[in-house]
mmCIF file with all atom_site columns, C-alpha atoms in Angstrom:
data_model
loop_
_atom_site.group_PDB
_atom_site.id
_atom_site.type_symbol
_atom_site.label_atom_id
_atom_site.label_alt_id
_atom_site.label_comp_id
_atom_site.label_asym_id
_atom_site.label_entity_id
_atom_site.label_seq_id
_atom_site.pdbx_PDB_ins_code
_atom_site.Cartn_x
_atom_site.Cartn_y
_atom_site.Cartn_z
_atom_site.occupancy
_atom_site.B_iso_or_equiv
_atom_site.pdbx_formal_charge
_atom_site.auth_seq_id
_atom_site.auth_comp_id
_atom_site.auth_asym_id
_atom_site.auth_atom_id
_atom_site.pdbx_PDB_model_num
ATOM 1   C CA . UNK A 1 1   ? -19.640 106.230 -25.176 1.00 0.00 ? 1   UNK A CA 1
ATOM 2   C CA . UNK A 1 2   ? -22.685 103.860 -24.871 1.00 0.00 ? 2   UNK A CA 1
ATOM 3   C CA . UNK A 1 3   ? -21.345 101.762 -27.718 1.00 0.00 ? 3   UNK A CA 1
ATOM 4   C CA . UNK A 1 4   ? -17.967 101.378 -25.970 1.00 0.00 ? 4   UNK A CA 1
ATOM 5   C CA . UNK A 1 5   ? -19.592 100.484 -22.742 1.00 0.00 ? 5   UNK A CA 1
ATOM 6   C CA . UNK A 1 6   ? -21.882 97.894  -24.434 1.00 0.00 ? 6   UNK A CA 1
ATOM 7   C CA . UNK A 1 7   ? -18.898 96.413  -26.348 1.00 0.00 ? 7   UNK A CA 1
ATOM 8   C CA . UNK A 1 8   ? -16.897 96.153  -23.115 1.00 0.00 ? 8   UNK A CA 1
ATOM 9   C CA . UNK A 1 9   ? -19.842 94.420  -21.395 1.00 0.00 ? 9   UNK A CA 1
ATOM 10  C CA . UNK A 1 10  ? -20.144 91.984  -24.317 1.00 0.00 ? 10  UNK A CA 1
ATOM 11  C CA . UNK A 1 11  ? -16.372 91.151  -24.221 1.00 0.00 ? 11  UNK A CA 1
ATOM 12  C CA . UNK A 1 12  ? -16.544 90.667  -20.450 1.00 0.00 ? 12  UNK A CA 1
ATOM 13  C CA . UNK A 1 13  ? -19.531 88.256  -20.709 1.00 0.00 ? 13  UNK A CA 1
ATOM 14  C CA . UNK A 1 14  ? -17.898 86.346  -23.540 1.00 0.00 ? 14  UNK A CA 1
ATOM 15  C CA . UNK A 1 15  ? -14.724 85.846  -21.541 1.00 0.00 ? 15  UNK A CA 1
ATOM 16  C CA . UNK A 1 16  ? -16.760 85.048  -18.354 1.00 0.00 ? 16  UNK A CA 1
ATOM 17  C CA . UNK A 1 17  ? -18.668 82.400  -20.260 1.00 0.00 ? 17  UNK A CA 1
ATOM 18  C CA . UNK A 1 18  ? -15.608 80.984  -21.938 1.00 0.00 ? 18  UNK A CA 1
ATOM 19  C CA . UNK A 1 19  ? -14.946 77.399  -20.767 1.00 0.00 ? 19  UNK A CA 1
ATOM 20  C CA . UNK A 1 20  ? -12.563 74.509  -21.165 1.00 0.00 ? 20  UNK A CA 1
ATOM 21  C CA . UNK A 1 21  ? -15.043 71.778  -22.125 1.00 0.00 ? 21  UNK A CA 1
ATOM 22  C CA . UNK A 1 22  ? -15.649 68.623  -20.195 1.00 0.00 ? 22  UNK A CA 1
ATOM 23  C CA . UNK A 1 23  ? -13.671 65.689  -21.717 1.00 0.00 ? 23  UNK A CA 1
ATOM 24  C CA . UNK A 1 24  ? -10.624 67.753  -22.540 1.00 0.00 ? 24  UNK A CA 1
ATOM 25  C CA . UNK A 1 25  ? -7.369  66.014  -21.747 1.00 0.00 ? 25  UNK A CA 1
ATOM 26  C CA . UNK A 1 26  ? -3.786  67.322  -21.395 1.00 0.00 ? 26  UNK A CA 1
ATOM 27  C CA . UNK A 1 27  ? -0.451  65.778  -21.002 1.00 0.00 ? 27  UNK A CA 1
ATOM 28  C CA . UNK A 1 28  ? 2.449   67.911  -19.591 1.00 0.00 ? 28  UNK A CA 1
ATOM 29  C CA . UNK A 1 29  ? 5.745   67.540  -17.817 1.00 0.00 ? 29  UNK A CA 1
ATOM 30  C CA . UNK A 1 30  ? 8.604   69.166  -15.900 1.00 0.00 ? 30  UNK A CA 1
ATOM 31  C CA . UNK A 1 31  ? 12.206  68.288  -16.630 1.00 0.00 ? 31  UNK A CA 1
ATOM 32  C CA . UNK A 1 32  ? 15.048  70.091  -15.027 1.00 0.00 ? 32  UNK A CA 1
ATOM 33  C CA . UNK A 1 33  ? 18.751  69.859  -14.203 1.00 0.00 ? 33  UNK A CA 1
ATOM 34  C CA . UNK A 1 34  ? 20.739  72.417  -12.247 1.00 0.00 ? 34  UNK A CA 1
ATOM 35  C CA . UNK A 1 35  ? 24.220  72.809  -10.802 1.00 0.00 ? 35  UNK A CA 1
ATOM 36  C CA . UNK A 1 36  ? 25.042  75.416  -8.132  1.00 0.00 ? 36  UNK A CA 1
ATOM 37  C CA . UNK A 1 37  ? 28.597  76.089  -6.953  1.00 0.00 ? 37  UNK A CA 1
ATOM 38  C CA . UNK A 1 38  ? 29.799  78.193  -4.031  1.00 0.00 ? 38  UNK A CA 1
ATOM 39  C CA . UNK A 1 39  ? 33.583  78.779  -4.226  1.00 0.00 ? 39  UNK A CA 1
ATOM 40  C CA . UNK A 1 40  ? 33.571  80.598  -0.792  1.00 0.00 ? 40  UNK A CA 1
ATOM 41  C CA . UNK A 1 41  ? 32.926  77.381  1.105   1.00 0.00 ? 41  UNK A CA 1
ATOM 42  C CA . UNK A 1 42  ? 33.849  74.706  -1.441  1.00 0.00 ? 42  UNK A CA 1
ATOM 43  C CA . UNK A 1 43  ? 30.404  73.371  -1.935  1.00 0.00 ? 43  UNK A CA 1
ATOM 44  C CA . UNK A 1 44  ? 28.235  72.403  -4.866  1.00 0.00 ? 44  UNK A CA 1
ATOM 45  C CA . UNK A 1 45  ? 24.762  71.061  -5.469  1.00 0.00 ? 45  UNK A CA 1
ATOM 46  C CA . UNK A 1 46  ? 23.434  69.040  -8.393  1.00 0.00 ? 46  UNK A CA 1
ATOM 47  C CA . UNK A 1 47  ? 19.710  68.454  -8.865  1.00 0.00 ? 47  UNK A CA 1
ATOM 48  C CA . UNK A 1 48  ? 17.583  66.532  -11.307 1.00 0.00 ? 48  UNK A CA 1
ATOM 49  C CA . UNK A 1 49  ? 13.826  66.282  -11.765 1.00 0.00 ? 49  UNK A CA 1
ATOM 50  C CA . UNK A 1 50  ? 11.496  64.510  -14.185 1.00 0.00 ? 50  UNK A CA 1
ATOM 51  C CA . UNK A 1 51  ? 7.750   64.793  -13.527 1.00 0.00 ? 51  UNK A CA 1
ATOM 52  C CA . UNK A 1 52  ? 5.221   63.990  -16.424 1.00 0.00 ? 52  UNK A CA 1
ATOM 53  C CA . UNK A 1 53  ? 1.530   64.787  -15.770 1.00 0.00 ? 53  UNK A CA 1
ATOM 54  C CA . UNK A 1 54  ? -1.772  63.583  -17.192 1.00 0.00 ? 54  UNK A CA 1
ATOM 55  C CA . UNK A 1 55  ? -5.033  65.633  -16.680 1.00 0.00 ? 55  UNK A CA 1
ATOM 56  C CA . UNK A 1 56  ? -8.735  65.272  -17.460 1.00 0.00 ? 56  UNK A CA 1
ATOM 57  C CA . UNK A 1 57  ? -11.576 67.965  -17.302 1.00 0.00 ? 57  UNK A CA 1
ATOM 58  C CA . UNK A 1 58  ? -14.414 66.204  -15.520 1.00 0.00 ? 58  UNK A CA 1
ATOM 59  C CA . UNK A 1 59  ? -16.453 69.361  -15.692 1.00 0.00 ? 59  UNK A CA 1
ATOM 60  C CA . UNK A 1 60  ? -16.135 72.683  -17.557 1.00 0.00 ? 60  UNK A CA 1
ATOM 61  C CA . UNK A 1 61  ? -13.057 74.500  -16.178 1.00 0.00 ? 61  UNK A CA 1
ATOM 62  C CA . UNK A 1 62  ? -12.486 71.755  -13.583 1.00 0.00 ? 62  UNK A CA 1
ATOM 63  C CA . UNK A 1 63  ? -9.738  69.194  -13.927 1.00 0.00 ? 63  UNK A CA 1
ATOM 64  C CA . UNK A 1 64  ? -8.153  66.350  -12.033 1.00 0.00 ? 64  UNK A CA 1
ATOM 65  C CA . UNK A 1 65  ? -4.583  65.435  -12.708 1.00 0.00 ? 65  UNK A CA 1
ATOM 66  C CA . UNK A 1 66  ? -1.760  63.084  -11.441 1.00 0.00 ? 66  UNK A CA 1
ATOM 67  C CA . UNK A 1 67  ? 1.922   63.583  -11.809 1.00 0.00 ? 67  UNK A CA 1
ATOM 68  C CA . UNK A 1 68  ? 4.502   60.791  -11.241 1.00 0.00 ? 68  UNK A CA 1
ATOM 69  C CA . UNK A 1 69  ? 8.210   60.908  -11.633 1.00 0.00 ? 69  UNK A CA 1
ATOM 70  C CA . UNK A 1 70  ? 11.620  60.942  -9.901  1.00 0.00 ? 70  UNK A CA 1
ATOM 71  C CA . UNK A 1 71  ? 13.903  63.584  -8.397  1.00 0.00 ? 71  UNK A CA 1
ATOM 72  C CA . UNK A 1 72  ? 17.471  63.566  -7.062  1.00 0.00 ? 72  UNK A CA 1
ATOM 73  C CA . UNK A 1 73  ? 19.713  66.038  -5.313  1.00 0.00 ? 73  UNK A CA 1
ATOM 74  C CA . UNK A 1 74  ? 23.436  65.603  -4.441  1.00 0.00 ? 74  UNK A CA 1
ATOM 75  C CA . UNK A 1 75  ? 25.286  68.027  -2.349  1.00 0.00 ? 75  UNK A CA 1
ATOM 76  C CA . UNK A 1 76  ? 29.098  68.156  -2.129  1.00 0.00 ? 76  UNK A CA 1
ATOM 77  C CA . UNK A 1 77  ? 31.159  70.089  0.394   1.00 0.00 ? 77  UNK A CA 1
ATOM 78  C CA . UNK A 1 78  ? 34.683  70.114  1.799   1.00 0.00 ? 78  UNK A CA 1
ATOM 79  C CA . UNK A 1 79  ? 35.688  70.823  5.433   1.00 0.00 ? 79  UNK A CA 1
ATOM 80  C CA . UNK A 1 80  ? 38.664  70.162  7.761   1.00 0.00 ? 80  UNK A CA 1
ATOM 81  C CA . UNK A 1 81  ? 39.093  67.920  10.792  1.00 0.00 ? 81  UNK A CA 1
ATOM 82  C CA . UNK A 1 82  ? 41.044  68.464  13.992  1.00 0.00 ? 82  UNK A CA 1
ATOM 83  C CA . UNK A 1 83  ? 44.246  67.507  12.196  1.00 0.00 ? 83  UNK A CA 1
ATOM 84  C CA . UNK A 1 84  ? 43.464  70.004  9.355   1.00 0.00 ? 84  UNK A CA 1
ATOM 85  C CA . UNK A 1 85  ? 42.963  67.220  6.895   1.00 0.00 ? 85  UNK A CA 1
ATOM 86  C CA . UNK A 1 86  ? 40.423  67.859  4.140   1.00 0.00 ? 86  UNK A CA 1
ATOM 87  C CA . UNK A 1 87  ? 37.179  65.878  4.469   1.00 0.00 ? 87  UNK A CA 1
ATOM 88  C CA . UNK A 1 88  ? 34.704  65.346  1.653   1.00 0.00 ? 88  UNK A CA 1
ATOM 89  C CA . UNK A 1 89  ? 31.017  65.213  2.592   1.00 0.00 ? 89  UNK A CA 1
ATOM 90  C CA . UNK A 1 90  ? 28.536  63.980  0.006   1.00 0.00 ? 90  UNK A CA 1
ATOM 91  C CA . UNK A 1 91  ? 24.835  64.051  0.725   1.00 0.00 ? 91  UNK A CA 1
ATOM 92  C CA . UNK A 1 92  ? 22.283  62.462  -1.687  1.00 0.00 ? 92  UNK A CA 1
ATOM 93  C CA . UNK A 1 93  ? 18.563  62.641  -1.520  1.00 0.00 ? 93  UNK A CA 1
ATOM 94  C CA . UNK A 1 94  ? 16.406  60.861  -4.143  1.00 0.00 ? 94  UNK A CA 1
ATOM 95  C CA . UNK A 1 95  ? 12.639  59.919  -4.250  1.00 0.00 ? 95  UNK A CA 1
ATOM 96  C CA . UNK A 1 96  ? 9.878   58.743  -6.373  1.00 0.00 ? 96  UNK A CA 1
ATOM 97  C CA . UNK A 1 97  ? 7.168   61.413  -6.541  1.00 0.00 ? 97  UNK A CA 1
ATOM 98  C CA . UNK A 1 98  ? 3.419   60.995  -6.934  1.00 0.00 ? 98  UNK A CA 1
ATOM 99  C CA . UNK A 1 99  ? 1.126   64.040  -6.938  1.00 0.00 ? 99  UNK A CA 1
ATOM 100 C CA . UNK A 1 100 ? -2.586  64.043  -7.427  1.00 0.00 ? 100 UNK A CA 1
ATOM 101 C CA . UNK A 1 101 ? -4.060  67.433  -7.943  1.00 0.00 ? 101 UNK A CA 1
ATOM 102 C CA . UNK A 1 102 ? -7.367  69.314  -8.414  1.00 0.00 ? 102 UNK A CA 1
ATOM 103 C CA . UNK A 1 103 ? -7.359  72.407  -10.765 1.00 0.00 ? 103 UNK A CA 1
ATOM 104 C CA . UNK A 1 104 ? -9.696  75.192  -11.446 1.00 0.00 ? 104 UNK A CA 1
ATOM 105 C CA . UNK A 1 105 ? -9.387  77.419  -14.587 1.00 0.00 ? 105 UNK A CA 1
ATOM 106 C CA . UNK A 1 106 ? -10.643 80.858  -15.445 1.00 0.00 ? 106 UNK A CA 1
ATOM 107 C CA . UNK A 1 107 ? -10.446 81.470  -19.198 1.00 0.00 ? 107 UNK A CA 1
ATOM 108 C CA . UNK A 1 108 ? -9.602  85.132  -20.036 1.00 0.00 ? 108 UNK A CA 1
ATOM 109 C CA . UNK A 1 109 ? -9.444  85.025  -23.875 1.00 0.00 ? 109 UNK A CA 1
ATOM 110 C CA . UNK A 1 110 ? -8.245  82.769  -26.633 1.00 0.00 ? 110 UNK A CA 1
ATOM 111 C CA . UNK A 1 111 ? -4.684  82.875  -25.436 1.00 0.00 ? 111 UNK A CA 1
ATOM 112 C CA . UNK A 1 112 ? -4.656  83.288  -21.709 1.00 0.00 ? 112 UNK A CA 1
ATOM 113 C CA . UNK A 1 113 ? -6.296  81.539  -18.723 1.00 0.00 ? 113 UNK A CA 1
ATOM 114 C CA . UNK A 1 114 ? -5.654  81.669  -14.990 1.00 0.00 ? 114 UNK A CA 1
ATOM 115 C CA . UNK A 1 115 ? -5.727  78.596  -12.813 1.00 0.00 ? 115 UNK A CA 1
ATOM 116 C CA . UNK A 1 116 ? -5.365  77.516  -9.259  1.00 0.00 ? 116 UNK A CA 1
ATOM 117 C CA . UNK A 1 117 ? -4.362  73.981  -8.304  1.00 0.00 ? 117 UNK A CA 1
ATOM 118 C CA . UNK A 1 118 ? -4.474  72.050  -5.076  1.00 0.00 ? 118 UNK A CA 1
ATOM 119 C CA . UNK A 1 119 ? -1.714  69.486  -5.003  1.00 0.00 ? 119 UNK A CA 1
ATOM 120 C CA . UNK A 1 120 ? -1.270  66.487  -2.628  1.00 0.00 ? 120 UNK A CA 1
ATOM 121 C CA . UNK A 1 121 ? 2.450   65.488  -3.024  1.00 0.00 ? 121 UNK A CA 1
ATOM 122 C CA . UNK A 1 122 ? 3.727   62.121  -1.844  1.00 0.00 ? 122 UNK A CA 1
ATOM 123 C CA . UNK A 1 123 ? 7.374   61.092  -1.892  1.00 0.00 ? 123 UNK A CA 1
ATOM 124 C CA . UNK A 1 124 ? 9.009   57.681  -1.200  1.00 0.00 ? 124 UNK A CA 1
ATOM 125 C CA . UNK A 1 125 ? 12.847  57.969  -1.059  1.00 0.00 ? 125 UNK A CA 1
ATOM 126 C CA . UNK A 1 126 ? 16.138  57.785  0.841   1.00 0.00 ? 126 UNK A CA 1
ATOM 127 C CA . UNK A 1 127 ? 18.915  60.072  1.988   1.00 0.00 ? 127 UNK A CA 1
ATOM 128 C CA . UNK A 1 128 ? 22.592  58.967  2.054   1.00 0.00 ? 128 UNK A CA 1
ATOM 129 C CA . UNK A 1 129 ? 25.721  60.632  3.522   1.00 0.00 ? 129 UNK A CA 1
ATOM 130 C CA . UNK A 1 130 ? 29.341  59.695  2.877   1.00 0.00 ? 130 UNK A CA 1
ATOM 131 C CA . UNK A 1 131 ? 32.320  61.212  4.755   1.00 0.00 ? 131 UNK A CA 1
ATOM 132 C CA . UNK A 1 132 ? 35.809  60.476  3.310   1.00 0.00 ? 132 UNK A CA 1
ATOM 133 C CA . UNK A 1 133 ? 39.297  61.705  3.603   1.00 0.00 ? 133 UNK A CA 1
ATOM 134 C CA . UNK A 1 134 ? 40.279  63.750  0.513   1.00 0.00 ? 134 UNK A CA 1
ATOM 135 C CA . UNK A 1 135 ? 43.945  62.587  0.604   1.00 0.00 ? 135 UNK A CA 1
ATOM 136 C CA . UNK A 1 136 ? 43.352  58.790  0.246   1.00 0.00 ? 136 UNK A CA 1
ATOM 137 C CA . UNK A 1 137 ? 39.555  58.350  -0.195  1.00 0.00 ? 137 UNK A CA 1
ATOM 138 C CA . UNK A 1 138 ? 39.186  56.316  2.988   1.00 0.00 ? 138 UNK A CA 1
ATOM 139 C CA . UNK A 1 139 ? 35.404  56.331  4.091   1.00 0.00 ? 139 UNK A CA 1
ATOM 140 C CA . UNK A 1 140 ? 35.058  57.564  7.656   1.00 0.00 ? 140 UNK A CA 1
ATOM 141 C CA . UNK A 1 141 ? 31.304  57.455  7.902   1.00 0.00 ? 141 UNK A CA 1
ATOM 142 C CA . UNK A 1 142 ? 28.326  56.263  5.933   1.00 0.00 ? 142 UNK A CA 1
ATOM 143 C CA . UNK A 1 143 ? 24.636  56.675  6.871   1.00 0.00 ? 143 UNK A CA 1
ATOM 144 C CA . UNK A 1 144 ? 21.368  55.867  5.096   1.00 0.00 ? 144 UNK A CA 1
ATOM 145 C CA . UNK A 1 145 ? 17.898  56.863  5.884   1.00 0.00 ? 145 UNK A CA 1
ATOM 146 C CA . UNK A 1 146 ? 14.742  56.060  4.092   1.00 0.00 ? 146 UNK A CA 1
ATOM 147 C CA . UNK A 1 147 ? 11.788  58.415  4.265   1.00 0.00 ? 147 UNK A CA 1
ATOM 148 C CA . UNK A 1 148 ? 8.173   59.122  3.190   1.00 0.00 ? 148 UNK A CA 1
ATOM 149 C CA . UNK A 1 149 ? 6.545   62.480  2.955   1.00 0.00 ? 149 UNK A CA 1
ATOM 150 C CA . UNK A 1 150 ? 3.130   63.912  2.316   1.00 0.00 ? 150 UNK A CA 1
ATOM 151 C CA . UNK A 1 151 ? 1.749   67.379  1.952   1.00 0.00 ? 151 UNK A CA 1
ATOM 152 C CA . UNK A 1 152 ? -0.824  69.812  0.582   1.00 0.00 ? 152 UNK A CA 1
ATOM 153 C CA . UNK A 1 153 ? -0.027  72.856  -1.542  1.00 0.00 ? 153 UNK A CA 1
ATOM 154 C CA . UNK A 1 154 ? -2.092  75.567  -3.219  1.00 0.00 ? 154 UNK A CA 1
ATOM 155 C CA . UNK A 1 155 ? -0.595  77.202  -6.297  1.00 0.00 ? 155 UNK A CA 1
ATOM 156 C CA . UNK A 1 156 ? -1.772  79.955  -8.561  1.00 0.00 ? 156 UNK A CA 1
ATOM 157 C CA . UNK A 1 157 ? -0.734  80.143  -12.172 1.00 0.00 ? 157 UNK A CA 1
ATOM 158 C CA . UNK A 1 158 ? -1.248  81.162  -15.745 1.00 0.00 ? 158 UNK A CA 1
ATOM 159 C CA . UNK A 1 159 ? -1.637  79.272  -19.072 1.00 0.00 ? 159 UNK A CA 1
ATOM 160 C CA . UNK A 1 160 ? -0.727  80.610  -22.412 1.00 0.00 ? 160 UNK A CA 1
ATOM 161 C CA . UNK A 1 161 ? -1.866  79.014  -25.677 1.00 0.00 ? 161 UNK A CA 1
ATOM 162 C CA . UNK A 1 162 ? 0.949   78.830  -28.226 1.00 0.00 ? 162 UNK A CA 1
ATOM 163 C CA . UNK A 1 163 ? -1.572  77.284  -30.664 1.00 0.00 ? 163 UNK A CA 1
ATOM 164 C CA . UNK A 1 164 ? -4.533  74.962  -30.542 1.00 0.00 ? 164 UNK A CA 1
ATOM 165 C CA . UNK A 1 165 ? -2.687  72.042  -29.264 1.00 0.00 ? 165 UNK A CA 1
ATOM 166 C CA . UNK A 1 166 ? 0.236   73.491  -27.152 1.00 0.00 ? 166 UNK A CA 1
ATOM 167 C CA . UNK A 1 167 ? 0.291   75.603  -23.934 1.00 0.00 ? 167 UNK A CA 1
ATOM 168 C CA . UNK A 1 168 ? 2.973   77.023  -21.716 1.00 0.00 ? 168 UNK A CA 1
ATOM 169 C CA . UNK A 1 169 ? 1.909   77.008  -18.066 1.00 0.00 ? 169 UNK A CA 1
ATOM 170 C CA . UNK A 1 170 ? 3.643   78.787  -15.232 1.00 0.00 ? 170 UNK A CA 1
ATOM 171 C CA . UNK A 1 171 ? 2.917   78.491  -11.519 1.00 0.00 ? 171 UNK A CA 1
ATOM 172 C CA . UNK A 1 172 ? 4.133   81.218  -9.125  1.00 0.00 ? 172 UNK A CA 1
ATOM 173 C CA . UNK A 1 173 ? 4.556   80.596  -5.402  1.00 0.00 ? 173 UNK A CA 1
ATOM 174 C CA . UNK A 1 174 ? 2.724   78.322  -3.074  1.00 0.00 ? 174 UNK A CA 1
ATOM 175 C CA . UNK A 1 175 ? 1.034   77.990  0.303   1.00 0.00 ? 175 UNK A CA 1
ATOM 176 C CA . UNK A 1 176 ? 1.225   74.504  1.872   1.00 0.00 ? 176 UNK A CA 1
ATOM 177 C CA . UNK A 1 177 ? 2.223   72.056  4.496   1.00 0.00 ? 177 UNK A CA 1
ATOM 178 C CA . UNK A 1 178 ? 4.692   69.196  4.281   1.00 0.00 ? 178 UNK A CA 1
ATOM 179 C CA . UNK A 1 179 ? 5.528   66.263  6.673   1.00 0.00 ? 179 UNK A CA 1
ATOM 180 C CA . UNK A 1 180 ? 8.561   63.981  6.414   1.00 0.00 ? 180 UNK A CA 1
ATOM 181 C CA . UNK A 1 181 ? 8.980   60.756  8.356   1.00 0.00 ? 181 UNK A CA 1
ATOM 182 C CA . UNK A 1 182 ? 12.553  59.128  8.497   1.00 0.00 ? 182 UNK A CA 1
ATOM 183 C CA . UNK A 1 183 ? 12.287  55.466  9.104   1.00 0.00 ? 183 UNK A CA 1
ATOM 184 C CA . UNK A 1 184 ? 15.697  54.497  10.660  1.00 0.00 ? 184 UNK A CA 1
ATOM 185 C CA . UNK A 1 185 ? 16.016  57.476  12.916  1.00 0.00 ? 185 UNK A CA 1
ATOM 186 C CA . UNK A 1 186 ? 12.324  57.511  13.657  1.00 0.00 ? 186 UNK A CA 1
ATOM 187 C CA . UNK A 1 187 ? 12.366  61.368  13.164  1.00 0.00 ? 187 UNK A CA 1
ATOM 188 C CA . UNK A 1 188 ? 9.456   63.507  11.928  1.00 0.00 ? 188 UNK A CA 1
ATOM 189 C CA . UNK A 1 189 ? 9.828   66.983  10.379  1.00 0.00 ? 189 UNK A CA 1
ATOM 190 C CA . UNK A 1 190 ? 6.954   69.333  9.444   1.00 0.00 ? 190 UNK A CA 1
ATOM 191 C CA . UNK A 1 191 ? 7.002   72.510  7.538   1.00 0.00 ? 191 UNK A CA 1
ATOM 192 C CA . UNK A 1 192 ? 4.582   75.319  6.626   1.00 0.00 ? 192 UNK A CA 1
ATOM 193 C CA . UNK A 1 193 ? 5.362   77.027  3.280   1.00 0.00 ? 193 UNK A CA 1
ATOM 194 C CA . UNK A 1 194 ? 4.384   80.454  2.197   1.00 0.00 ? 194 UNK A CA 1
ATOM 195 C CA . UNK A 1 195 ? 6.386   81.444  -0.824  1.00 0.00 ? 195 UNK A CA 1
ATOM 196 C CA . UNK A 1 196 ? 5.507   84.224  -3.384  1.00 0.00 ? 196 UNK A CA 1
ATOM 197 C CA . UNK A 1 197 ? 8.520   85.197  -5.191  1.00 0.00 ? 197 UNK A CA 1
ATOM 198 C CA . UNK A 1 198 ? 10.099  84.675  -8.629  1.00 0.00 ? 198 UNK A CA 1
ATOM 199 C CA . UNK A 1 199 ? 12.456  82.007  -7.442  1.00 0.00 ? 199 UNK A CA 1
ATOM 200 C CA . UNK A 1 200 ? 9.415   79.722  -7.032  1.00 0.00 ? 200 UNK A CA 1
ATOM 201 C CA . UNK A 1 201 ? 8.185   79.951  -10.547 1.00 0.00 ? 201 UNK A CA 1
ATOM 202 C CA . UNK A 1 202 ? 7.813   76.601  -12.302 1.00 0.00 ? 202 UNK A CA 1
ATOM 203 C CA . UNK A 1 203 ? 7.248   76.259  -16.018 1.00 0.00 ? 203 UNK A CA 1
ATOM 204 C CA . UNK A 1 204 ? 5.616   73.347  -17.841 1.00 0.00 ? 204 UNK A CA 1
ATOM 205 C CA . UNK A 1 205 ? 4.608   72.597  -21.485 1.00 0.00 ? 205 UNK A CA 1
ATOM 206 C CA . UNK A 1 206 ? 1.204   71.147  -22.004 1.00 0.00 ? 206 UNK A CA 1
ATOM 207 C CA . UNK A 1 207 ? -0.171  69.207  -24.954 1.00 0.00 ? 207 UNK A CA 1
ATOM 208 C CA . UNK A 1 208 ? -3.967  69.447  -25.292 1.00 0.00 ? 208 UNK A CA 1
ATOM 209 C CA . UNK A 1 209 ? -6.321  66.672  -26.436 1.00 0.00 ? 209 UNK A CA 1
ATOM 210 C CA . UNK A 1 210 ? -9.641  68.340  -27.238 1.00 0.00 ? 210 UNK A CA 1
ATOM 211 C CA . UNK A 1 211 ? -12.881 66.873  -25.990 1.00 0.00 ? 211 UNK A CA 1
ATOM 212 C CA . UNK A 1 212 ? -14.778 64.609  -28.493 1.00 0.00 ? 212 UNK A CA 1
ATOM 213 C CA . UNK A 1 213 ? -17.903 66.231  -29.896 1.00 0.00 ? 213 UNK A CA 1
#
């Protein structure tokens, strides 16, 4: 029994002292495309996202990272006007995304580590809306609004080492705040987020560049 207790203590100490060395670098990225259709109300949504990331460990188990990329969402829906004519509404939102972040890691063993990251997302983009008659394609209305947004998000996650160079990372849920300012309409929108469900899981692949000895 004493041997088991001593072995458990040694294993715990070895994991507690395990570190990601200063000078370690990583490159990762998120790429996604999705299409959602709802036949009940004749609507659909297409989204695209590309967000590469570079990170550097400035101290053992502490890293800074920056992500920069592009995202776009296009929503389509059909409704009827007072004359029972079909109207097509298309709404598009696109933005360049820059996200600096601070990350803390806890190494559990040779394969797994936990992390918590503090993100500061910035977006610079625009929204467009087109309203047309389905029968002849005549445009009835067209609006455009540029926007900037900023926020702060806290996300927990887990890393899994596939091998010495490659990791799979997953973040689950987030707590945060986001503010959007629309230039043309001079409208501001703020939102507090608290999400902790499987629909908020984000996966990424990481390539590790070991620290130079």
